[in-house]
mmCIF file of C-alpha atoms in Angstrom:
data_model
loop_
_atom_site.group_PDB
_atom_site.id
_atom_site.type_symbol
_atom_site.label_atom_id
_atom_site.label_comp_id
_atom_site.label_asym_id
_atom_site.label_seq_id
_atom_site.Cartn_x
_atom_site.Cartn_y
_atom_site.Cartn_z
ATOM 1 C CA UNK A 7 -25.582 4.978 -3.150
ATOM 2 C CA UNK A 8 -21.865 4.472 -2.606
ATOM 3 C CA UNK A 9 -20.752 4.869 0.948
ATOM 4 C CA UNK A 10 -17.781 4.271 2.933
ATOM 5 C CA UNK A 11 -17.690 3.227 7.194
ATOM 6 C CA UNK A 12 -15.340 4.916 8.237
ATOM 7 C CA UNK A 13 -14.159 9.060 7.377
ATOM 8 C CA UNK A 14 -11.004 7.527 7.147
ATOM 9 C CA UNK A 15 -11.293 6.559 3.718
ATOM 10 C CA UNK A 16 -13.515 8.374 2.173
ATOM 11 C CA UNK A 17 -15.087 8.214 -1.564
ATOM 12 C CA UNK A 18 -16.540 10.413 -4.566
ATOM 13 C CA UNK A 19 -17.887 9.153 -7.823
ATOM 14 C CA UNK A 20 -16.577 10.920 -10.829
ATOM 15 C CA UNK A 21 -18.234 9.895 -14.038
ATOM 16 C CA UNK A 22 -17.409 6.383 -13.652
ATOM 17 C CA UNK A 23 -14.333 6.599 -11.055
ATOM 18 C CA UNK A 24 -14.503 6.188 -7.527
ATOM 19 C CA UNK A 25 -12.076 8.237 -6.193
ATOM 20 C CA UNK A 26 -11.120 7.493 -2.642
ATOM 21 C CA UNK A 27 -9.050 8.913 -0.448
ATOM 22 C CA UNK A 28 -7.301 7.923 2.092
ATOM 23 C CA UNK A 29 -7.917 10.483 5.148
ATOM 24 C CA UNK A 30 -6.437 9.724 8.665
ATOM 25 C CA UNK A 31 -3.974 12.678 9.454
ATOM 26 C CA UNK A 32 -2.171 13.467 10.401
ATOM 27 C CA UNK A 33 0.168 11.072 8.212
ATOM 28 C CA UNK A 34 -3.073 9.208 6.237
ATOM 29 C CA UNK A 35 -1.747 5.895 8.395
ATOM 30 C CA UNK A 36 -4.107 2.622 8.378
ATOM 31 C CA UNK A 37 -5.685 0.912 10.774
ATOM 32 C CA UNK A 38 -8.124 -1.545 12.134
ATOM 33 C CA UNK A 39 -11.271 1.121 11.515
ATOM 34 C CA UNK A 40 -10.103 2.167 7.838
ATOM 35 C CA UNK A 41 -7.801 -1.603 6.554
ATOM 36 C CA UNK A 42 -12.028 -2.812 6.601
ATOM 37 C CA UNK A 43 -13.401 0.272 5.033
ATOM 38 C CA UNK A 44 -11.123 -0.143 2.334
ATOM 39 C CA UNK A 45 -12.016 -3.912 1.524
ATOM 40 C CA UNK A 46 -15.681 -3.090 2.019
ATOM 41 C CA UNK A 47 -15.474 0.081 0.080
ATOM 42 C CA UNK A 48 -13.740 -1.926 -3.022
ATOM 43 C CA UNK A 49 -16.457 -5.367 -2.539
ATOM 44 C CA UNK A 50 -19.598 -2.383 -2.522
ATOM 45 C CA UNK A 51 -17.674 -0.749 -5.834
ATOM 46 C CA UNK A 52 -17.266 -4.318 -7.329
ATOM 47 C CA UNK A 53 -20.723 -5.022 -7.362
ATOM 48 C CA UNK A 54 -21.452 -1.336 -9.410
ATOM 49 C CA UNK A 55 -21.792 -1.717 -13.334
ATOM 50 C CA UNK A 56 -21.061 1.928 -13.445
ATOM 51 C CA UNK A 57 -17.941 2.075 -11.912
ATOM 52 C CA UNK A 58 -15.030 1.207 -14.246
ATOM 53 C CA UNK A 59 -12.732 2.511 -12.736
ATOM 54 C CA UNK A 60 -10.915 3.601 -8.742
ATOM 55 C CA UNK A 61 -8.442 6.510 -8.395
ATOM 56 C CA UNK A 62 -6.476 6.357 -4.810
ATOM 57 C CA UNK A 63 -5.098 9.346 -2.544
ATOM 58 C CA UNK A 64 -4.444 10.863 0.115
ATOM 59 C CA UNK A 65 -5.450 13.358 1.811
ATOM 60 C CA UNK A 66 -2.695 16.630 2.181
ATOM 61 C CA UNK A 67 -0.011 17.099 -0.198
ATOM 62 C CA UNK A 68 2.733 15.392 2.288
ATOM 63 C CA UNK A 69 1.904 12.157 2.601
ATOM 64 C CA UNK A 70 -0.239 9.658 0.166
ATOM 65 C CA UNK A 71 0.079 7.397 2.983
ATOM 66 C CA UNK A 72 2.811 6.415 5.711
ATOM 67 C CA UNK A 73 2.013 3.091 6.700
ATOM 68 C CA UNK A 74 0.755 1.714 9.781
ATOM 69 C CA UNK A 75 0.706 2.970 12.912
ATOM 70 C CA UNK A 76 3.521 2.173 14.873
ATOM 71 C CA UNK A 77 2.450 2.547 18.059
ATOM 72 C CA UNK A 78 -0.040 -0.538 17.599
ATOM 73 C CA UNK A 79 3.774 -3.119 18.050
ATOM 74 C CA UNK A 80 5.315 -1.152 20.458
ATOM 75 C CA UNK A 81 4.509 -3.434 23.184
ATOM 76 C CA UNK A 82 4.851 -6.959 20.965
ATOM 77 C CA UNK A 83 1.346 -8.609 21.045
ATOM 78 C CA UNK A 84 1.643 -11.244 19.461
ATOM 79 C CA UNK A 85 -2.387 -11.005 19.064
ATOM 80 C CA UNK A 86 -2.129 -8.190 17.962
ATOM 81 C CA UNK A 87 0.441 -8.548 14.927
ATOM 82 C CA UNK A 88 -2.028 -11.146 13.808
ATOM 83 C CA UNK A 89 -4.526 -9.110 13.423
ATOM 84 C CA UNK A 90 -3.039 -6.296 11.888
ATOM 85 C CA UNK A 91 -1.558 -9.019 8.613
ATOM 86 C CA UNK A 92 -4.529 -9.616 8.029
ATOM 87 C CA UNK A 93 -6.310 -7.112 8.179
ATOM 88 C CA UNK A 94 -4.047 -5.628 6.082
ATOM 89 C CA UNK A 95 -4.201 -8.662 4.163
ATOM 90 C CA UNK A 96 -8.193 -8.409 3.228
ATOM 91 C CA UNK A 97 -8.313 -4.960 2.447
ATOM 92 C CA UNK A 98 -4.873 -4.659 0.025
ATOM 93 C CA UNK A 99 -5.719 -7.963 -1.655
ATOM 94 C CA UNK A 100 -9.380 -6.670 -2.070
ATOM 95 C CA UNK A 101 -7.972 -3.272 -4.205
ATOM 96 C CA UNK A 102 -4.878 -6.060 -6.136
ATOM 97 C CA UNK A 103 -8.538 -7.762 -7.111
ATOM 98 C CA UNK A 104 -10.755 -5.060 -7.776
ATOM 99 C CA UNK A 105 -12.932 -6.469 -11.303
ATOM 100 C CA UNK A 106 -11.689 -2.476 -13.127
ATOM 101 C CA UNK A 107 -8.499 -0.232 -13.172
ATOM 102 C CA UNK A 108 -7.142 1.031 -10.004
ATOM 103 C CA UNK A 109 -4.756 4.081 -9.842
ATOM 104 C CA UNK A 110 -2.872 4.923 -7.190
ATOM 105 C CA UNK A 111 -1.817 9.256 -7.050
ATOM 106 C CA UNK A 112 1.196 9.046 -5.153
ATOM 107 C CA UNK A 113 0.737 12.976 -4.184
ATOM 108 C CA UNK A 114 3.633 12.708 -0.824
ATOM 109 C CA UNK A 115 5.392 9.922 1.291
ATOM 110 C CA UNK A 116 5.040 6.489 0.281
ATOM 111 C CA UNK A 117 6.193 4.512 3.184
ATOM 112 C CA UNK A 118 5.355 0.915 4.760
ATOM 113 C CA UNK A 119 2.079 -0.138 3.863
ATOM 114 C CA UNK A 120 1.112 3.426 2.084
ATOM 115 C CA UNK A 121 3.767 2.732 -0.610
ATOM 116 C CA UNK A 122 2.230 -1.801 -0.694
ATOM 117 C CA UNK A 123 -1.269 0.129 -1.249
ATOM 118 C CA UNK A 124 -0.011 2.154 -4.387
ATOM 119 C CA UNK A 125 1.471 -1.975 -5.473
ATOM 120 C CA UNK A 126 -1.728 -3.359 -5.275
ATOM 121 C CA UNK A 127 -3.085 -0.808 -7.633
ATOM 122 C CA UNK A 128 -3.111 -1.373 -11.189
ATOM 123 C CA UNK A 129 -0.464 2.057 -12.247
ATOM 124 C CA UNK A 130 0.640 4.231 -10.336
ATOM 125 C CA UNK A 131 1.029 8.384 -10.486
ATOM 126 C CA UNK A 132 3.717 9.376 -9.061
ATOM 127 C CA UNK A 133 4.392 13.567 -7.581
ATOM 128 C CA UNK A 134 7.684 14.473 -8.033
ATOM 129 C CA UNK A 135 7.996 15.741 -4.797
ATOM 130 C CA UNK A 136 6.985 11.747 -3.366
ATOM 131 C CA UNK A 137 9.541 10.013 -1.285
ATOM 132 C CA UNK A 138 8.453 6.155 -1.984
ATOM 133 C CA UNK A 139 10.247 3.785 0.793
ATOM 134 C CA UNK A 140 9.830 0.231 2.538
ATOM 135 C CA UNK A 141 11.617 1.114 6.059
ATOM 136 C CA UNK A 142 10.107 -1.795 7.790
ATOM 137 C CA UNK A 143 13.189 -3.948 8.302
ATOM 138 C CA UNK A 144 14.872 -0.342 10.401
ATOM 139 C CA UNK A 145 12.418 -0.881 13.382
ATOM 140 C CA UNK A 146 12.408 -5.305 13.720
ATOM 141 C CA UNK A 147 9.797 -5.720 11.644
ATOM 142 C CA UNK A 148 8.985 -6.768 7.664
ATOM 143 C CA UNK A 149 7.236 -5.772 5.018
ATOM 144 C CA UNK A 150 3.480 -7.782 5.471
ATOM 145 C CA UNK A 151 1.600 -5.672 2.974
ATOM 146 C CA UNK A 152 2.706 -7.683 -0.519
ATOM 147 C CA UNK A 153 6.486 -5.499 -0.843
ATOM 148 C CA UNK A 154 8.322 -8.335 -0.777
ATOM 149 C CA UNK A 155 6.239 -10.058 -3.087
ATOM 150 C CA UNK A 156 4.980 -7.207 -5.442
ATOM 151 C CA UNK A 157 7.422 -4.851 -5.124
ATOM 152 C CA UNK A 158 10.026 -7.463 -6.970
ATOM 153 C CA UNK A 159 7.563 -7.651 -9.521
ATOM 154 C CA UNK A 160 7.860 -4.299 -10.874
ATOM 155 C CA UNK A 161 10.849 -3.050 -10.290
ATOM 156 C CA UNK A 162 13.300 -6.386 -10.095
ATOM 157 C CA UNK A 163 14.994 -8.765 -7.320
ATOM 158 C CA UNK A 164 17.720 -6.048 -6.996
ATOM 159 C CA UNK A 165 15.928 -3.097 -6.686
ATOM 160 C CA UNK A 166 14.077 -4.578 -3.989
ATOM 161 C CA UNK A 167 16.470 -5.907 -2.245
ATOM 162 C CA UNK A 168 18.026 -2.556 -2.007
ATOM 163 C CA UNK A 169 14.362 -0.703 -0.854
ATOM 164 C CA UNK A 170 13.833 -3.738 1.952
ATOM 165 C CA UNK A 171 17.136 -4.961 3.081
ATOM 166 C CA UNK A 172 18.988 -1.149 2.652
ATOM 167 C CA UNK A 173 16.246 0.402 3.632
ATOM 168 C CA UNK A 174 17.032 2.896 0.388
ATOM 169 C CA UNK A 175 14.569 5.242 -0.095
ATOM 170 C CA UNK A 176 13.925 6.426 -3.503
ATOM 171 C CA UNK A 177 12.788 9.991 -4.693
ATOM 172 C CA UNK A 178 9.796 10.148 -8.253
ATOM 173 C CA UNK A 179 12.504 10.713 -10.654
ATOM 174 C CA UNK A 180 14.079 6.919 -9.670
ATOM 175 C CA UNK A 181 10.870 4.898 -9.066
ATOM 176 C CA UNK A 182 10.205 6.120 -12.801
ATOM 177 C CA UNK A 183 13.255 4.990 -14.168
ATOM 178 C CA UNK A 184 12.540 0.942 -12.200
ATOM 179 C CA UNK A 185 9.185 1.288 -13.599
ATOM 180 C CA UNK A 186 7.929 1.517 -10.013
ATOM 181 C CA UNK A 187 6.197 4.595 -11.269
ATOM 182 C CA UNK A 188 4.262 4.334 -14.554
ATOM 183 C CA UNK A 189 4.111 7.541 -14.792
ATOM 184 C CA UNK A 190 5.707 11.453 -12.707
ATOM 185 C CA UNK A 191 4.676 14.335 -12.915
ATOM 186 C CA UNK A 192 5.366 17.048 -11.234
ATOM 187 C CA UNK A 193 4.212 17.980 -7.573
ATOM 188 C CA UNK A 194 0.591 18.967 -7.635
ATOM 189 C CA UNK A 195 -0.556 17.423 -10.705
ATOM 190 C CA UNK A 196 -0.683 13.117 -9.019
ATOM 191 C CA UNK A 197 -4.771 13.340 -9.022
ATOM 192 C CA UNK A 198 -5.731 14.964 -11.880
ATOM 193 C CA UNK A 199 -2.992 13.183 -14.336
ATOM 194 C CA UNK A 200 -4.751 9.548 -12.333
ATOM 195 C CA UNK A 201 -7.676 10.474 -12.605
ATOM 196 C CA UNK A 202 -7.429 11.833 -16.295
ATOM 197 C CA UNK A 203 -5.931 8.130 -17.222
ATOM 198 C CA UNK A 204 -9.374 6.782 -15.182
ATOM 199 C CA UNK A 205 -10.940 8.728 -18.500
ATOM 200 C CA UNK A 206 -8.913 6.809 -20.539
ATOM 201 C CA UNK A 207 -9.862 3.536 -19.377
ATOM 202 C CA UNK A 208 -13.012 3.795 -19.055
ATOM 203 C CA UNK A 209 -13.430 4.468 -23.229
ATOM 204 C CA UNK A 210 -12.499 0.263 -22.800
ATOM 205 C CA UNK A 211 -15.475 -1.644 -22.422
ATOM 206 C CA UNK A 212 -15.671 -2.979 -18.449
ATOM 207 C CA UNK A 213 -16.099 -6.574 -19.337
ATOM 208 C CA UNK A 214 -13.065 -6.909 -21.475
ATOM 209 C CA UNK A 215 -11.215 -4.923 -19.188
ATOM 210 C CA UNK A 216 -11.566 -6.696 -16.265
ATOM 211 C CA UNK A 217 -10.576 -9.822 -18.419
ATOM 212 C CA UNK A 218 -7.115 -8.734 -19.664
ATOM 213 C CA UNK A 219 -7.138 -8.213 -16.110
ATOM 214 C CA UNK A 220 -7.346 -11.382 -14.770
ATOM 215 C CA UNK A 221 -5.062 -12.829 -17.488
ATOM 216 C CA UNK A 222 -2.409 -10.423 -16.917
ATOM 217 C CA UNK A 223 -1.981 -11.468 -12.769
ATOM 218 C CA UNK A 224 -2.700 -14.740 -13.206
ATOM 219 C CA UNK A 225 0.422 -16.315 -14.110
ATOM 220 C CA UNK A 226 2.028 -13.936 -11.293
ATOM 221 C CA UNK A 227 -1.198 -14.691 -8.828
ATOM 222 C CA UNK A 228 -0.185 -18.101 -9.155
ATOM 223 C CA UNK A 229 3.341 -17.128 -7.747
ATOM 224 C CA UNK A 230 2.716 -15.097 -5.207
ATOM 225 C CA UNK A 231 -0.148 -17.272 -3.526
ATOM 226 C CA UNK A 232 1.881 -18.605 -0.996
ATOM 227 C CA UNK A 233 4.037 -15.683 -1.174
ATOM 228 C CA UNK A 234 1.618 -13.794 0.453
ATOM 229 C CA UNK A 235 0.499 -15.914 3.459
ATOM 230 C CA UNK A 236 4.127 -16.088 4.194
ATOM 231 C CA UNK A 237 4.621 -12.539 4.253
ATOM 232 C CA UNK A 238 2.319 -12.487 6.930
ATOM 233 C CA UNK A 239 3.307 -15.205 8.597
ATOM 234 C CA UNK A 240 6.939 -14.092 9.250
ATOM 235 C CA UNK A 241 5.343 -11.398 10.206
ATOM 236 C CA UNK A 242 4.178 -12.224 13.280
ATOM 237 C CA UNK A 243 7.225 -14.649 13.785
ATOM 238 C CA UNK A 244 9.187 -11.841 14.317
ATOM 239 C CA UNK A 245 6.844 -10.656 17.469
ATOM 240 C CA UNK A 246 8.550 -12.748 19.291
ATOM 241 C CA UNK A 247 11.452 -11.258 18.945
ATOM 242 C CA UNK A 248 13.784 -8.945 21.254
ATOM 243 C CA UNK A 249 14.507 -6.586 18.137
ATOM 244 C CA UNK A 250 11.054 -5.890 17.189
ATOM 245 C CA UNK A 251 10.327 -4.574 20.620
ATOM 246 C CA UNK A 252 13.773 -2.610 20.621
ATOM 247 C CA UNK A 253 12.756 -1.571 16.648
ATOM 248 C CA UNK A 254 9.575 -0.203 16.898
ATOM 249 C CA UNK A 255 10.554 1.608 20.673
ATOM 250 C CA UNK A 256 13.371 3.070 19.631
ATOM 251 C CA UNK A 257 11.572 4.693 16.275
ATOM 252 C CA UNK A 258 8.868 5.643 18.384
ATOM 253 C CA UNK A 259 11.728 7.484 21.499
ATOM 254 C CA UNK A 260 13.652 9.082 18.314
ATOM 255 C CA UNK A 261 16.849 7.246 18.682
ATOM 256 C CA UNK A 262 18.613 4.504 16.872
ATOM 257 C CA UNK A 263 17.762 0.936 18.191
ATOM 258 C CA UNK A 264 21.248 -1.801 19.736
ATOM 259 C CA UNK A 265 20.021 -4.813 17.835
ATOM 260 C CA UNK A 266 20.903 -8.378 19.881
ATOM 261 C CA UNK A 267 20.232 -10.473 17.077
ATOM 262 C CA UNK A 268 17.190 -12.463 18.610
#
């Protein structure tokens, strides 16, 4: 029997597909409980021969995932930053290395770590009401779970810079146009379409799929390996700056940040 170690990560088997739901109200944020639960669940699914595909979605109809809970970073604690960076890396890299086909059913807002977990999947089906962004620099942080690395591979350097450096929030139509979404569907239909794609993938030989996926990833992963480590290291470095504390606390206090560039 497949199970999750946290109620914030739910799993249900549908034929050869594992449906994984992030369920952490109100915005399906990631924390020190849900990230290890995702990591461990992927490891368990990898060991079950009858599981060929994984579909990831968010509970409710507003949020796929809003990323990390910024309250964790309000006091600028470097130890917390290091732990969260490690947990994000372990969870999302485990997802990226899942041996079968992984599909994100983006049913609502995908922000920060919420977009990064979708980037770790093989495919993204995005509902037309969804909004996608990597707004970390707006609060004095940076995407530490693959955002600076995987996004550019998918959409090119220019659009990655627009989203990360300029905090450009994009809609589903734009995501489809730039290659961030493999398919855009009407609101409420992302999950059904993702499950249908998973069934389509399940008609393939799972051993062939695993080998093909590894080969597709091979060239990219050589470039990503150092970048993913550097991403987490620079994320922690930001916690020695005044701007990090100003950015996070300005967000929590619902005011504009006053940057000092130090």
